[in-house]
mmCIF file of C-alpha atoms in Angstrom:
data_model
loop_
_atom_site.group_PDB
_atom_site.id
_atom_site.type_symbol
_atom_site.label_atom_id
_atom_site.label_comp_id
_atom_site.label_asym_id
_atom_site.label_seq_id
_atom_site.Cartn_x
_atom_site.Cartn_y
_atom_site.Cartn_z
ATOM 1 C CA MET L 7 31.879 38.794 87.645
ATOM 2 C CA ARG L 8 31.468 36.160 90.439
ATOM 3 C CA ARG L 9 34.223 34.101 89.127
ATOM 4 C CA LEU L 10 36.744 37.063 89.242
ATOM 5 C CA LEU L 11 35.520 38.057 92.688
ATOM 6 C CA ILE L 12 36.629 34.195 93.720
ATOM 7 C CA LEU L 13 39.946 34.665 91.935
ATOM 8 C CA VAL L 14 40.783 37.704 93.552
ATOM 9 C CA GLY L 15 39.637 36.539 96.852
ATOM 10 C CA VAL L 16 41.869 33.492 96.606
ATOM 11 C CA MET L 17 44.777 35.752 95.369
ATOM 12 C CA VAL L 18 44.432 37.774 98.431
ATOM 13 C CA ILE L 19 44.284 34.945 100.883
ATOM 14 C CA GLY L 20 47.521 33.722 99.348
ATOM 15 C CA ILE L 21 49.390 36.922 99.796
ATOM 16 C CA LEU L 22 48.113 37.046 103.507
ATOM 17 C CA LEU L 23 49.182 33.302 103.876
ATOM 18 C CA SER L 24 52.883 34.334 103.204
ATOM 19 C CA SER L 25 55.172 34.670 106.087
ATOM 20 C CA PRO L 26 56.468 38.040 104.908
ATOM 21 C CA ALA L 27 53.020 39.270 104.994
ATOM 22 C CA ILE L 28 52.233 38.284 108.545
ATOM 23 C CA ALA L 29 53.553 41.650 109.988
ATOM 24 C CA SER L 30 51.125 43.422 107.781
ATOM 25 C CA LEU L 31 47.883 41.266 108.956
ATOM 26 C CA GLY L 32 45.106 42.353 111.053
ATOM 27 C CA GLY L 33 41.834 40.957 112.327
ATOM 28 C CA GLY L 34 38.866 42.657 113.600
ATOM 29 C CA ILE L 35 35.210 42.462 114.730
ATOM 30 C CA SER L 36 32.374 44.892 114.340
ATOM 31 C CA LEU L 37 28.908 45.898 115.652
ATOM 32 C CA SER L 38 26.621 48.260 113.702
ATOM 33 C CA TYR L 39 23.343 49.773 113.324
ATOM 34 C CA PHE L 40 22.078 48.952 109.779
ATOM 35 C CA SER L 41 19.219 50.700 108.224
ATOM 36 C CA PRO L 42 18.123 49.063 105.002
ATOM 37 C CA ASN L 43 15.928 50.519 102.130
ATOM 38 C CA TYR L 44 14.027 47.191 101.666
ATOM 39 C CA GLY L 45 12.117 48.502 98.796
ATOM 40 C CA LYS L 46 9.507 46.250 97.415
ATOM 41 C CA ILE L 47 9.315 43.568 100.191
ATOM 42 C CA ASN L 48 8.041 46.013 102.688
ATOM 43 C CA GLU L 49 5.809 47.345 99.799
ATOM 44 C CA ASP L 50 4.215 43.930 99.517
ATOM 45 C CA LEU L 51 3.978 43.572 103.114
ATOM 46 C CA GLU L 52 2.060 46.767 103.406
ATOM 47 C CA SER L 53 -0.539 45.549 100.604
ATOM 48 C CA THR L 54 -1.220 42.620 103.022
ATOM 49 C CA ASN L 55 -1.562 44.988 105.969
ATOM 50 C CA GLN L 56 -4.131 46.785 104.061
ATOM 51 C CA ALA L 57 -5.785 43.787 103.224
ATOM 52 C CA VAL L 58 -5.977 41.652 106.466
ATOM 53 C CA GLY L 59 -5.345 44.562 108.998
ATOM 54 C CA THR L 60 -2.114 43.536 110.257
ATOM 55 C CA ASP L 61 1.371 45.689 110.972
ATOM 56 C CA LEU L 62 3.968 43.932 109.043
ATOM 57 C CA GLY L 63 6.925 45.399 108.149
ATOM 58 C CA LEU L 64 11.116 44.815 107.863
ATOM 59 C CA GLY L 65 13.071 47.334 109.825
ATOM 60 C CA SER L 66 16.522 48.403 110.904
ATOM 61 C CA GLY L 67 18.620 46.444 113.532
ATOM 62 C CA LEU L 68 21.751 45.306 114.742
ATOM 63 C CA GLY L 69 24.605 43.614 112.457
ATOM 64 C CA TYR L 70 27.915 42.197 113.263
ATOM 65 C CA GLY L 71 31.226 41.201 111.251
ATOM 66 C CA VAL L 72 34.570 39.691 110.995
ATOM 67 C CA ASN L 73 37.405 41.126 109.195
ATOM 68 C CA LEU L 74 40.934 40.197 107.931
ATOM 69 C CA SER L 75 42.960 42.847 106.622
ATOM 70 C CA TYR L 76 46.402 43.199 104.868
ATOM 71 C CA ASP L 77 48.451 46.974 104.788
ATOM 72 C CA LEU L 78 49.852 46.998 101.159
ATOM 73 C CA SER L 79 51.689 49.988 102.329
ATOM 74 C CA SER L 80 51.424 52.536 105.364
ATOM 75 C CA SER L 81 48.316 54.060 103.582
ATOM 76 C CA LEU L 82 46.760 51.446 101.840
ATOM 77 C CA ARG L 83 44.924 48.751 103.132
ATOM 78 C CA VAL L 84 43.275 45.493 101.630
ATOM 79 C CA ARG L 85 40.399 44.529 103.787
ATOM 80 C CA GLY L 86 38.045 41.017 103.601
ATOM 81 C CA GLU L 87 34.972 40.921 105.907
ATOM 82 C CA TYR L 88 31.766 39.103 106.356
ATOM 83 C CA PHE L 89 28.750 40.810 107.571
ATOM 84 C CA SER L 90 25.738 39.596 109.006
ATOM 85 C CA PHE L 91 22.206 41.161 109.169
ATOM 86 C CA SER L 92 18.570 39.906 109.725
ATOM 87 C CA SER L 93 15.213 41.068 110.337
ATOM 88 C CA LYS L 94 12.219 39.494 111.176
ATOM 89 C CA THR L 95 8.196 40.438 111.380
ATOM 90 C CA SER L 96 5.133 38.664 112.499
ATOM 91 C CA ASP L 97 1.520 39.751 113.273
ATOM 92 C CA SER L 98 -1.989 38.141 113.642
ATOM 93 C CA TYR L 99 -5.372 39.048 112.066
ATOM 94 C CA SER L 100 -8.852 38.104 112.572
ATOM 95 C CA ILE L 101 -11.415 38.463 110.002
ATOM 96 C CA SER L 102 -15.282 38.143 110.907
ATOM 97 C CA GLU L 103 -18.344 38.215 108.577
ATOM 98 C CA GLU L 104 -21.893 36.913 108.789
ATOM 99 C CA ASP L 105 -21.357 33.086 108.447
ATOM 100 C CA TRP L 106 -17.653 33.289 108.022
ATOM 101 C CA GLN L 107 -14.525 34.118 110.249
ATOM 102 C CA THR L 108 -10.989 33.776 109.726
ATOM 103 C CA SER L 109 -7.708 34.046 111.809
ATOM 104 C CA GLY L 110 -4.068 33.228 111.680
ATOM 105 C CA THR L 111 -0.609 34.489 111.708
ATOM 106 C CA ILE L 112 1.851 35.684 109.166
ATOM 107 C CA GLU L 113 5.595 35.821 109.646
ATOM 108 C CA GLY L 114 8.554 36.990 107.453
ATOM 109 C CA LYS L 115 12.436 36.836 108.141
ATOM 110 C CA VAL L 116 15.344 38.097 105.684
ATOM 111 C CA ASN L 117 18.920 37.100 106.616
ATOM 112 C CA LEU L 118 21.827 38.831 105.031
ATOM 113 C CA GLY L 119 25.581 37.194 105.226
ATOM 114 C CA ALA L 120 27.557 39.521 102.621
ATOM 115 C CA LEU L 121 31.460 38.730 101.644
ATOM 116 C CA ILE L 122 32.958 42.238 100.737
ATOM 117 C CA LEU L 123 36.354 42.968 99.721
ATOM 118 C CA SER L 124 37.508 46.725 100.234
ATOM 119 C CA GLY L 125 40.320 48.899 99.320
ATOM 120 C CA ILE L 126 40.885 51.629 102.079
ATOM 121 C CA TYR L 127 43.346 54.573 102.226
ATOM 122 C CA ARG L 128 44.091 55.655 105.619
ATOM 123 C CA PHE L 129 45.152 59.784 105.535
ATOM 124 C CA SER L 130 47.466 59.695 108.744
ATOM 125 C CA PRO L 131 49.150 56.418 109.412
ATOM 126 C CA ASP L 132 51.819 57.400 111.184
ATOM 127 C CA LYS L 133 49.521 59.166 114.353
ATOM 128 C CA ALA L 134 47.403 57.613 116.597
ATOM 129 C CA PHE L 135 43.927 59.295 115.454
ATOM 130 C CA CYS L 136 43.829 57.816 111.643
ATOM 131 C CA PRO L 137 40.942 59.147 109.260
ATOM 132 C CA TYR L 138 40.460 56.549 106.304
ATOM 133 C CA ALA L 139 37.962 56.068 103.484
ATOM 134 C CA GLY L 140 37.388 53.092 100.992
ATOM 135 C CA VAL L 141 35.100 51.326 98.377
ATOM 136 C CA GLY L 142 34.182 47.673 98.147
ATOM 137 C CA VAL L 143 32.437 45.158 96.127
ATOM 138 C CA GLY L 144 31.121 41.822 97.307
ATOM 139 C CA LEU L 145 28.284 39.244 97.487
ATOM 140 C CA PHE L 146 25.377 39.921 99.513
ATOM 141 C CA SER L 147 23.925 36.471 100.019
ATOM 142 C CA THR L 148 20.227 36.944 100.870
ATOM 143 C CA GLN L 149 17.666 34.240 102.080
ATOM 144 C CA LEU L 150 13.808 35.244 102.674
ATOM 145 C CA LYS L 151 11.416 33.371 104.678
ATOM 146 C CA ALA L 152 7.685 33.448 104.631
ATOM 147 C CA LYS L 153 5.239 31.164 107.037
ATOM 148 C CA SER L 154 1.868 31.517 107.604
ATOM 149 C CA GLU L 155 -0.868 29.348 109.638
ATOM 150 C CA TRP L 156 -4.572 30.043 109.344
ATOM 151 C CA GLU L 157 -7.887 28.932 111.014
ATOM 152 C CA ASP L 158 -11.523 29.306 108.862
ATOM 153 C CA TYR L 159 -14.897 28.844 110.664
ATOM 154 C CA TYR L 160 -17.712 28.733 108.323
ATOM 155 C CA TYR L 161 -21.470 27.732 107.970
ATOM 156 C CA ASP L 162 -21.874 25.247 105.408
ATOM 157 C CA TYR L 163 -24.996 25.538 104.103
ATOM 158 C CA TRP L 164 -24.834 22.108 102.579
ATOM 159 C CA LEU L 165 -24.134 20.242 105.841
ATOM 160 C CA GLU L 166 -26.147 22.852 107.719
ATOM 161 C CA GLU L 167 -23.660 23.026 110.095
ATOM 162 C CA TRP L 168 -20.542 24.782 111.180
ATOM 163 C CA VAL L 169 -17.033 23.863 109.999
ATOM 164 C CA THR L 170 -13.734 24.648 110.856
ATOM 165 C CA GLU L 171 -10.906 24.458 108.932
ATOM 166 C CA THR L 172 -7.102 24.626 109.648
ATOM 167 C CA GLY L 173 -3.816 25.032 107.663
ATOM 168 C CA SER L 174 -0.514 26.574 107.341
ATOM 169 C CA SER L 175 2.441 27.136 104.713
ATOM 170 C CA SER L 176 6.513 28.105 104.402
ATOM 171 C CA ASP L 177 8.248 28.910 101.835
ATOM 172 C CA SER L 178 11.880 30.064 101.767
ATOM 173 C CA ASP L 179 14.350 31.402 98.450
ATOM 174 C CA ASN L 180 17.674 32.549 98.235
ATOM 175 C CA ALA L 181 19.784 34.965 96.018
ATOM 176 C CA SER L 182 23.335 36.352 95.807
ATOM 177 C CA PRO L 183 23.344 39.370 94.045
ATOM 178 C CA ILE L 184 26.694 41.419 93.658
ATOM 179 C CA GLY L 185 26.996 44.714 95.381
ATOM 180 C CA PHE L 186 29.088 47.385 96.634
ATOM 181 C CA GLN L 187 29.818 49.701 99.473
ATOM 182 C CA ALA L 188 31.705 53.111 100.224
ATOM 183 C CA LEU L 189 32.859 53.653 103.373
ATOM 184 C CA VAL L 190 34.621 56.414 105.866
ATOM 185 C CA GLY L 191 35.600 55.967 109.335
ATOM 186 C CA ALA L 192 38.542 56.991 111.830
ATOM 187 C CA GLU L 193 40.669 54.708 113.863
ATOM 188 C CA TYR L 194 42.500 55.309 117.106
ATOM 189 C CA ARG L 195 45.299 53.371 118.382
ATOM 190 C CA ILE L 196 44.654 52.501 122.127
ATOM 191 C CA GLY L 197 47.903 49.808 122.551
ATOM 192 C CA GLU L 198 50.778 48.565 120.575
ATOM 193 C CA SER L 199 48.798 46.515 118.431
ATOM 194 C CA LEU L 200 45.139 47.458 119.613
ATOM 195 C CA PHE L 201 42.903 49.725 117.708
ATOM 196 C CA VAL L 202 39.258 51.141 117.885
ATOM 197 C CA ALA L 203 37.644 52.596 114.801
ATOM 198 C CA GLY L 204 34.231 54.120 114.188
ATOM 199 C CA GLU L 205 32.742 53.572 110.840
ATOM 200 C CA ALA L 206 29.945 54.477 108.735
ATOM 201 C CA ARG L 207 29.054 52.904 104.977
ATOM 202 C CA TYR L 208 26.516 53.049 102.507
ATOM 203 C CA ILE L 209 25.690 49.553 101.107
ATOM 204 C CA SER L 210 24.191 49.317 97.549
ATOM 205 C CA ALA L 211 22.705 45.929 96.732
ATOM 206 C CA LYS L 212 19.213 44.180 95.676
ATOM 207 C CA ALA L 213 17.941 40.506 95.735
ATOM 208 C CA GLU L 214 15.637 40.289 92.770
ATOM 209 C CA GLY L 215 13.027 37.864 91.864
ATOM 210 C CA LEU L 216 12.736 36.078 95.387
ATOM 211 C CA PHE L 217 9.826 33.591 95.305
ATOM 212 C CA ALA L 218 9.247 34.245 91.310
ATOM 213 C CA ARG L 219 7.151 31.797 89.739
ATOM 214 C CA GLU L 220 4.630 31.462 86.706
ATOM 215 C CA GLY L 221 2.148 34.564 86.612
ATOM 216 C CA TYR L 222 4.398 36.186 89.638
ATOM 217 C CA GLU L 223 7.453 38.233 89.214
ATOM 218 C CA GLY L 224 8.450 37.824 92.771
ATOM 219 C CA THR L 225 9.518 40.320 95.409
ATOM 220 C CA ASP L 226 12.862 42.340 95.831
ATOM 221 C CA VAL L 227 15.043 43.064 99.162
ATOM 222 C CA ASP L 228 16.473 46.413 98.505
ATOM 223 C CA TRP L 229 19.717 46.286 100.893
ATOM 224 C CA SER L 230 20.614 50.250 99.993
ATOM 225 C CA GLY L 231 21.255 51.817 103.154
ATOM 226 C CA ILE L 232 23.724 53.322 105.679
ATOM 227 C CA SER L 233 25.349 51.251 108.347
ATOM 228 C CA ILE L 234 26.827 52.924 111.656
ATOM 229 C CA GLY L 235 29.408 51.243 113.959
ATOM 230 C CA LEU L 236 32.564 50.296 115.998
ATOM 231 C CA VAL L 237 35.294 48.297 114.997
ATOM 232 C CA VAL L 238 37.853 46.677 116.923
ATOM 233 C CA ILE L 239 40.906 45.719 115.337
ATOM 234 C CA LEU L 240 44.224 43.694 116.309
ATOM 235 C CA LYS L 241 47.397 44.025 114.386
ATOM 236 C CA PHE L 242 49.334 40.749 114.490
#
């Protein structure tokens, strides 16, 4: 499937770079509010919260994108895009017992870089206001990072004294699952070659088995969710 996507991408680039096609090219930038489901990764963070009293959780936020499009006809458009999004969470904890204390910080960050190829149908291309809808498929490259630091303070009965120990750990993992999107929007012409559009899309993709090792199946990052944003388009 990945080889097929790469082949299709190469063919599309070849079409876009051919001189007769330049007049049908368009480029754009986007800013959107993305609310992923996250799934298992947030469930695992909630287990940590219950264990040490933290308030960890990955959330929604702003993502940005760039795109290049080609009009196959007045109504049919092919669009390639890069979409970037990240979310970070961190908190500190402190636990005390009669002869033992521990404190520290936990950080987690997830990055998304998605390459998506979409087919779009424009319902009224000859008018200034044009609704559209489409579907797409792409690679949703995911990077998950985790970092922790701690300090233990306890009484060593063998040495008969209080001892302080510190430590830290960090790890990262990557996955590039294939995912899909469905989108609807409406663009408005504000100049000879300049358009603005409002767009909503539903993304379906999941990065599985991150941090997997022997005895641990790993965690998942479920990117399924809704993105709502604005797109600025320039026709060449």
